[in-house]
mmCIF file of C-alpha atoms in Angstrom:
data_model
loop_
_atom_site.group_PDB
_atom_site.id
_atom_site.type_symbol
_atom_site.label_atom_id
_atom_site.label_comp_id
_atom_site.label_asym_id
_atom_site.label_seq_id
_atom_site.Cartn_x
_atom_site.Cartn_y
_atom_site.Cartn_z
ATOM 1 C CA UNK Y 1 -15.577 9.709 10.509
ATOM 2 C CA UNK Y 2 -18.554 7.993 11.874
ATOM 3 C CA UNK Y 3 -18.748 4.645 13.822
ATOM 4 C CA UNK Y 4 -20.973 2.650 10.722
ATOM 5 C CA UNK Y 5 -17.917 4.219 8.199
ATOM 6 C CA UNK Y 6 -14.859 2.898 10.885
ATOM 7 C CA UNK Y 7 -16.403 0.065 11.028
ATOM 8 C CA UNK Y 8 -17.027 -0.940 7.228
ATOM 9 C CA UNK Y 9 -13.482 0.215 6.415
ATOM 10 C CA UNK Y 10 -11.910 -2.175 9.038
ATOM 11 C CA UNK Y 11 -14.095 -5.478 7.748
ATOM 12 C CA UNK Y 12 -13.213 -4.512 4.371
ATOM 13 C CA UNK Y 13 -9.013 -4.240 5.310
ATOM 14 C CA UNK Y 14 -9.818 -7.549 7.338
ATOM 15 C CA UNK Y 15 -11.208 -9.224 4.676
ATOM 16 C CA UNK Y 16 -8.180 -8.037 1.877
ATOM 17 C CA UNK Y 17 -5.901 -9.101 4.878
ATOM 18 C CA UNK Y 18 -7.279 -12.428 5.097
ATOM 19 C CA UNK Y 19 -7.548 -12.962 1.416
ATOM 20 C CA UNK Y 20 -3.791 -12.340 0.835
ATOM 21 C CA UNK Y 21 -2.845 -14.236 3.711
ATOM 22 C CA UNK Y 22 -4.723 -16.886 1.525
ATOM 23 C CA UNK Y 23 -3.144 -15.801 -1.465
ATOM 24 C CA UNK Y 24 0.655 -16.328 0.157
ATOM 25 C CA UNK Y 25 -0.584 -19.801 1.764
ATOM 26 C CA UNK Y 26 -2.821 -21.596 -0.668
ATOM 27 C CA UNK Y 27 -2.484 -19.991 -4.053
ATOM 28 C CA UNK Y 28 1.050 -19.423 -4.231
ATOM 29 C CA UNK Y 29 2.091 -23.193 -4.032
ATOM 30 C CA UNK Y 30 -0.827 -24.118 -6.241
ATOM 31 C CA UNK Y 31 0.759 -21.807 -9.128
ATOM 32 C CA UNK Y 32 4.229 -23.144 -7.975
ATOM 33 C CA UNK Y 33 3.308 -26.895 -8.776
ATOM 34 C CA UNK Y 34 1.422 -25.478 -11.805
ATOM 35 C CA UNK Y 35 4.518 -23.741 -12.804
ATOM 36 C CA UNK Y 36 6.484 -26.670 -12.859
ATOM 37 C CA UNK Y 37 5.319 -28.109 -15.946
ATOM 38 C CA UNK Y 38 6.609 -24.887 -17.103
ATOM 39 C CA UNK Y 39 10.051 -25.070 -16.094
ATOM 40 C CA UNK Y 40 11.450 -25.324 -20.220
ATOM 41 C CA UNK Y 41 9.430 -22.918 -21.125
ATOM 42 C CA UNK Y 42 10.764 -20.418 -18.582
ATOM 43 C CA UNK Y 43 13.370 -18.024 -18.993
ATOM 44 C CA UNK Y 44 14.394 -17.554 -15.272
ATOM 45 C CA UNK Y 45 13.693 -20.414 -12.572
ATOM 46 C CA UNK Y 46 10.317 -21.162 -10.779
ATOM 47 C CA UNK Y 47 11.719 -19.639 -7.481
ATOM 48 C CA UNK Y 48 12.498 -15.976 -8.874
ATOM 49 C CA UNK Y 49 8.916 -16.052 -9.979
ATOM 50 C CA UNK Y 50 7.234 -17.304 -6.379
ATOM 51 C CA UNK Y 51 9.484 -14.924 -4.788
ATOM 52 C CA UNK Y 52 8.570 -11.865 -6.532
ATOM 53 C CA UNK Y 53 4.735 -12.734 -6.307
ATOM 54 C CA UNK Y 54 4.935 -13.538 -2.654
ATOM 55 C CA UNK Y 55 7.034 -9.868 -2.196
ATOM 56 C CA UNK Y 56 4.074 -8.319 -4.034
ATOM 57 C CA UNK Y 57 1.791 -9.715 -1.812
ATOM 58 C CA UNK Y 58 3.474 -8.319 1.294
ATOM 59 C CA UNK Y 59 3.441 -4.981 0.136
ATOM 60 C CA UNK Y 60 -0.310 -5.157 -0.368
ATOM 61 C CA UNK Y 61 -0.265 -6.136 3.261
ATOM 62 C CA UNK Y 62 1.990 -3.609 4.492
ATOM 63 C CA UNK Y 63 -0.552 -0.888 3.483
ATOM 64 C CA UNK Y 64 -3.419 -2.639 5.258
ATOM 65 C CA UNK Y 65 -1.719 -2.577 8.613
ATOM 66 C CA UNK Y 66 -0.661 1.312 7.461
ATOM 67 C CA UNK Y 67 -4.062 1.940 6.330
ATOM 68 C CA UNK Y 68 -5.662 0.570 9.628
ATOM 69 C CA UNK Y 69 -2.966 1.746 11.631
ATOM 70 C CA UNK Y 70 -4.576 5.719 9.802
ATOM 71 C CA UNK Y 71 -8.080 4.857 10.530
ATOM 72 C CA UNK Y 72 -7.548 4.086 14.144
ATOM 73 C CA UNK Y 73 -5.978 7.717 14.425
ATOM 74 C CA UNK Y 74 -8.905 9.095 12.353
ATOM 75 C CA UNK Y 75 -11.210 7.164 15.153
ATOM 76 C CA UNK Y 76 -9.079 9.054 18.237
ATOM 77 C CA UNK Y 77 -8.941 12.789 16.242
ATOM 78 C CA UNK Y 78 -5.475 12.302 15.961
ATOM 79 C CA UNK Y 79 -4.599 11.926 12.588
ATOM 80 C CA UNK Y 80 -3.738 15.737 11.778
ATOM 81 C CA UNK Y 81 -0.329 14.919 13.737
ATOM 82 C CA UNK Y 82 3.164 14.541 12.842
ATOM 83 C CA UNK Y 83 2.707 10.767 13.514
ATOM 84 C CA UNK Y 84 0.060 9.687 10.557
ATOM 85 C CA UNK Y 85 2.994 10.616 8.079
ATOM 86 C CA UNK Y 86 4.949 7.707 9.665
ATOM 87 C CA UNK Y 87 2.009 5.619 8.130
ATOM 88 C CA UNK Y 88 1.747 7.655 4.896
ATOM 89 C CA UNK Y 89 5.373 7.543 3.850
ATOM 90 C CA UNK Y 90 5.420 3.813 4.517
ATOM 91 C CA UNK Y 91 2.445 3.290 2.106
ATOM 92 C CA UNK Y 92 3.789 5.436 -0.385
ATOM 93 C CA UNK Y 93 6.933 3.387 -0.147
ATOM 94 C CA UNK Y 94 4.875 -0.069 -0.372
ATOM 95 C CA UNK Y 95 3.455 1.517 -3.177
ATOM 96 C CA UNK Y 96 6.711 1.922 -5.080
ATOM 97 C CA UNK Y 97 8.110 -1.363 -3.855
ATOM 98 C CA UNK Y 98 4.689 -3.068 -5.381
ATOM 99 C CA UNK Y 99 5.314 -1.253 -8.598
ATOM 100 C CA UNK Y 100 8.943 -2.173 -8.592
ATOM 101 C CA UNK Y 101 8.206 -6.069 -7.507
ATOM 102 C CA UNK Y 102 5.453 -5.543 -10.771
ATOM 103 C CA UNK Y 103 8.244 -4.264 -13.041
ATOM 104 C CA UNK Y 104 10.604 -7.009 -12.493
ATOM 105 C CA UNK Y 105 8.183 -9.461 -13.002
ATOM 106 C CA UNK Y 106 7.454 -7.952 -15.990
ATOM 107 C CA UNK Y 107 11.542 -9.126 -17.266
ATOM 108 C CA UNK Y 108 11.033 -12.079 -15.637
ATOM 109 C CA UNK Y 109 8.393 -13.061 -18.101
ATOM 110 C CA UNK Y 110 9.654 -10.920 -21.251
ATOM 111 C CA UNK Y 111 12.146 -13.244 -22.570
ATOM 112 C CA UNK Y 112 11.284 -17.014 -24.182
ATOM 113 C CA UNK Y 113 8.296 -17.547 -25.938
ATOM 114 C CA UNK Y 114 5.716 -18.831 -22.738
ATOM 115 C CA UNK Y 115 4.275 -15.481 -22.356
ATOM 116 C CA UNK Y 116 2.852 -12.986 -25.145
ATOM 117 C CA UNK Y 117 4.661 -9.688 -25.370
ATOM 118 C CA UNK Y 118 1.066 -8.264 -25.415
ATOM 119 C CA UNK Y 119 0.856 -9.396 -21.423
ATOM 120 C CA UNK Y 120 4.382 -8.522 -20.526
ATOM 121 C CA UNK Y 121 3.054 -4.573 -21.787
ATOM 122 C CA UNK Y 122 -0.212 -4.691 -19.776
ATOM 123 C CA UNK Y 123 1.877 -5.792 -16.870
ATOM 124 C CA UNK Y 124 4.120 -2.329 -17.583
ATOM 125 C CA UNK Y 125 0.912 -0.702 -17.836
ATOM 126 C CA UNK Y 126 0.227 -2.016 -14.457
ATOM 127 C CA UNK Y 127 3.490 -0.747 -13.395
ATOM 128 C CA UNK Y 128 2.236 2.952 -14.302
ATOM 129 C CA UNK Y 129 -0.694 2.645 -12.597
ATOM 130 C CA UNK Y 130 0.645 1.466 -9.582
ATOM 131 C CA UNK Y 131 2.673 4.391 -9.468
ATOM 132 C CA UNK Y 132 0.207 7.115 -10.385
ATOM 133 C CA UNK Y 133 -1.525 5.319 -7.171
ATOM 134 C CA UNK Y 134 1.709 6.643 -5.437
ATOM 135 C CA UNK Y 135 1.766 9.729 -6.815
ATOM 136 C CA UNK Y 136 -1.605 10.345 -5.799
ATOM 137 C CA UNK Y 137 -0.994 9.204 -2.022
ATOM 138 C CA UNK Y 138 1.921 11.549 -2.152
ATOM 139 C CA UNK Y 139 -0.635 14.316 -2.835
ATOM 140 C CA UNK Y 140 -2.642 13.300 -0.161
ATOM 141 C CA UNK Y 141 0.264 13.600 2.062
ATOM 142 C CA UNK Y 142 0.643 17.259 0.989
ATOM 143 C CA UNK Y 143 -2.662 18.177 1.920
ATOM 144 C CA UNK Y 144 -2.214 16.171 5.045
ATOM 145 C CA UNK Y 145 0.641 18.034 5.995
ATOM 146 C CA UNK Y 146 -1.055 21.223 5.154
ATOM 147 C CA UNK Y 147 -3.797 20.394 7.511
ATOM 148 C CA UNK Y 148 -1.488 19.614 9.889
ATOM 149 C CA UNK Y 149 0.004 22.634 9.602
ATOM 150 C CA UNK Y 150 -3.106 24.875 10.153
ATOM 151 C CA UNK Y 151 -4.189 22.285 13.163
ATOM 152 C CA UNK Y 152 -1.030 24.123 14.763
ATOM 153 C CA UNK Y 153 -1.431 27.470 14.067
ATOM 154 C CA UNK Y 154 -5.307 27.199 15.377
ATOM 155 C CA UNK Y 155 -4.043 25.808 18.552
ATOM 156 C CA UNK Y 156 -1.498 28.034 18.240
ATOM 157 C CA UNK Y 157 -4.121 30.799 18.066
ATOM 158 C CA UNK Y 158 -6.667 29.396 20.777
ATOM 159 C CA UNK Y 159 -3.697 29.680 23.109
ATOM 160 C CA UNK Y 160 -2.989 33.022 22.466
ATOM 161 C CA UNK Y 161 -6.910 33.819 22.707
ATOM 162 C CA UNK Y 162 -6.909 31.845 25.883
ATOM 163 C CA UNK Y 163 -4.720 34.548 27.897
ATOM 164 C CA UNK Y 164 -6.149 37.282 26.429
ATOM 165 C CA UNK Y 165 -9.877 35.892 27.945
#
C-alpha cells in the first residue's frame, strides 16, 4: 500500500474519530434535552435510549483504532501474521455488538405510539445490514488467514531453498 493511500486512509479514520467523539460530546446531550419533552411519549426512560446510542457510538470507534491499528501493519509488511487477526476478530465483534446495540434500540422505540412502526423496520433493516457488514469482514478474515497461511509455507520453502544453495 503506497504512502499517498496510508496516508488518505488515516485522515479519513481521524476525521470519523473526531466526528464521533463529537457525536458522544455535543450531539448526544443535545438529543437528551430534546428527548425530554418526550418523556410521555416514551415507552422506556430517556437514559436507556442515551445509553444505547452512546454504546453504538463506541463500537464505531472501536473499529477505527482496529482499523488503524491494520493499516499500520499493512505500512510495516506485517499484516499477513497471526497478530492482524487480533484486530480482525475485534472488529468483527464491534460489528455484532453495533448490530446488537441497533436491535435493541429498535424495542426500545417499538412500543407507544412516538415512533412509526415503518422506522422501527428500517432500523431492523439496519440491523441486517450491519451484520452482512460482519459477515463480509468474516470473509475477509478467511482469505486473510489463507494468505497467512501461504506467507508460511513460502518462507517455509525459501528456507529449505536456502540450504540447498
Amino acid at each position: 500500500m503506497g504512502k499517498l493511500t496510508v496516508l488518505a486512509l488515516r485522515a479519513v479514520l481521524v476525521v470519523l474519530l473526531a466526528g464521533s467523539v463529537f457525536v458522544q460530546a455535543v450531539m448526544v446531550p443535545l438529543l437528551a434535552a430534546d428527548l425530554d419533552g418526550l418523556d410521555s411519549e416514551l415507552a422506556y426512560p430517556i437514559p436507556a435510549y442515551l445509553v444505547t446510542i452512546l454504546l453504538g457510538v463506541v463500537t464505531a470507534q472501536v473499529v477505527l483504532v482496529c482499523v488503524w491499528r491494520l493499516v499500520t501493519m499493512v505500512r510495516r509488511g506485517t499484516v499477513f501474521s497471526h497478530a492482524a487477526f487480533r484486530y480482525v476478530h475485534v472488529v468483527i465483534g464491534a460489528f455484532v455488538a453495533a448490530a446488537v446495540l441497533t436491535f435493541v434500540l429498535a424495542v426500545l422505540l417499538a412500543p407507544g405510539e412516538a415512533v412509526a412502526p415503518g422506522v422501527v423496520l428500517l432500523v431492523c433493516g439496519v440491523v441486517v445490514a450491519i451484520l452482512g457488514v460482519a459477515l463480509v469482514v468474516l470473509v475477509l478474515r478467511m482469505l486473510l488467514a489463507q494468505a497467512v497461511a501461504r506467507d508460511i509455507e513460502a518462507a517455509r520453502l525459501e528456507a529449505e531453498l536456502d540450504e540447498v544453495i
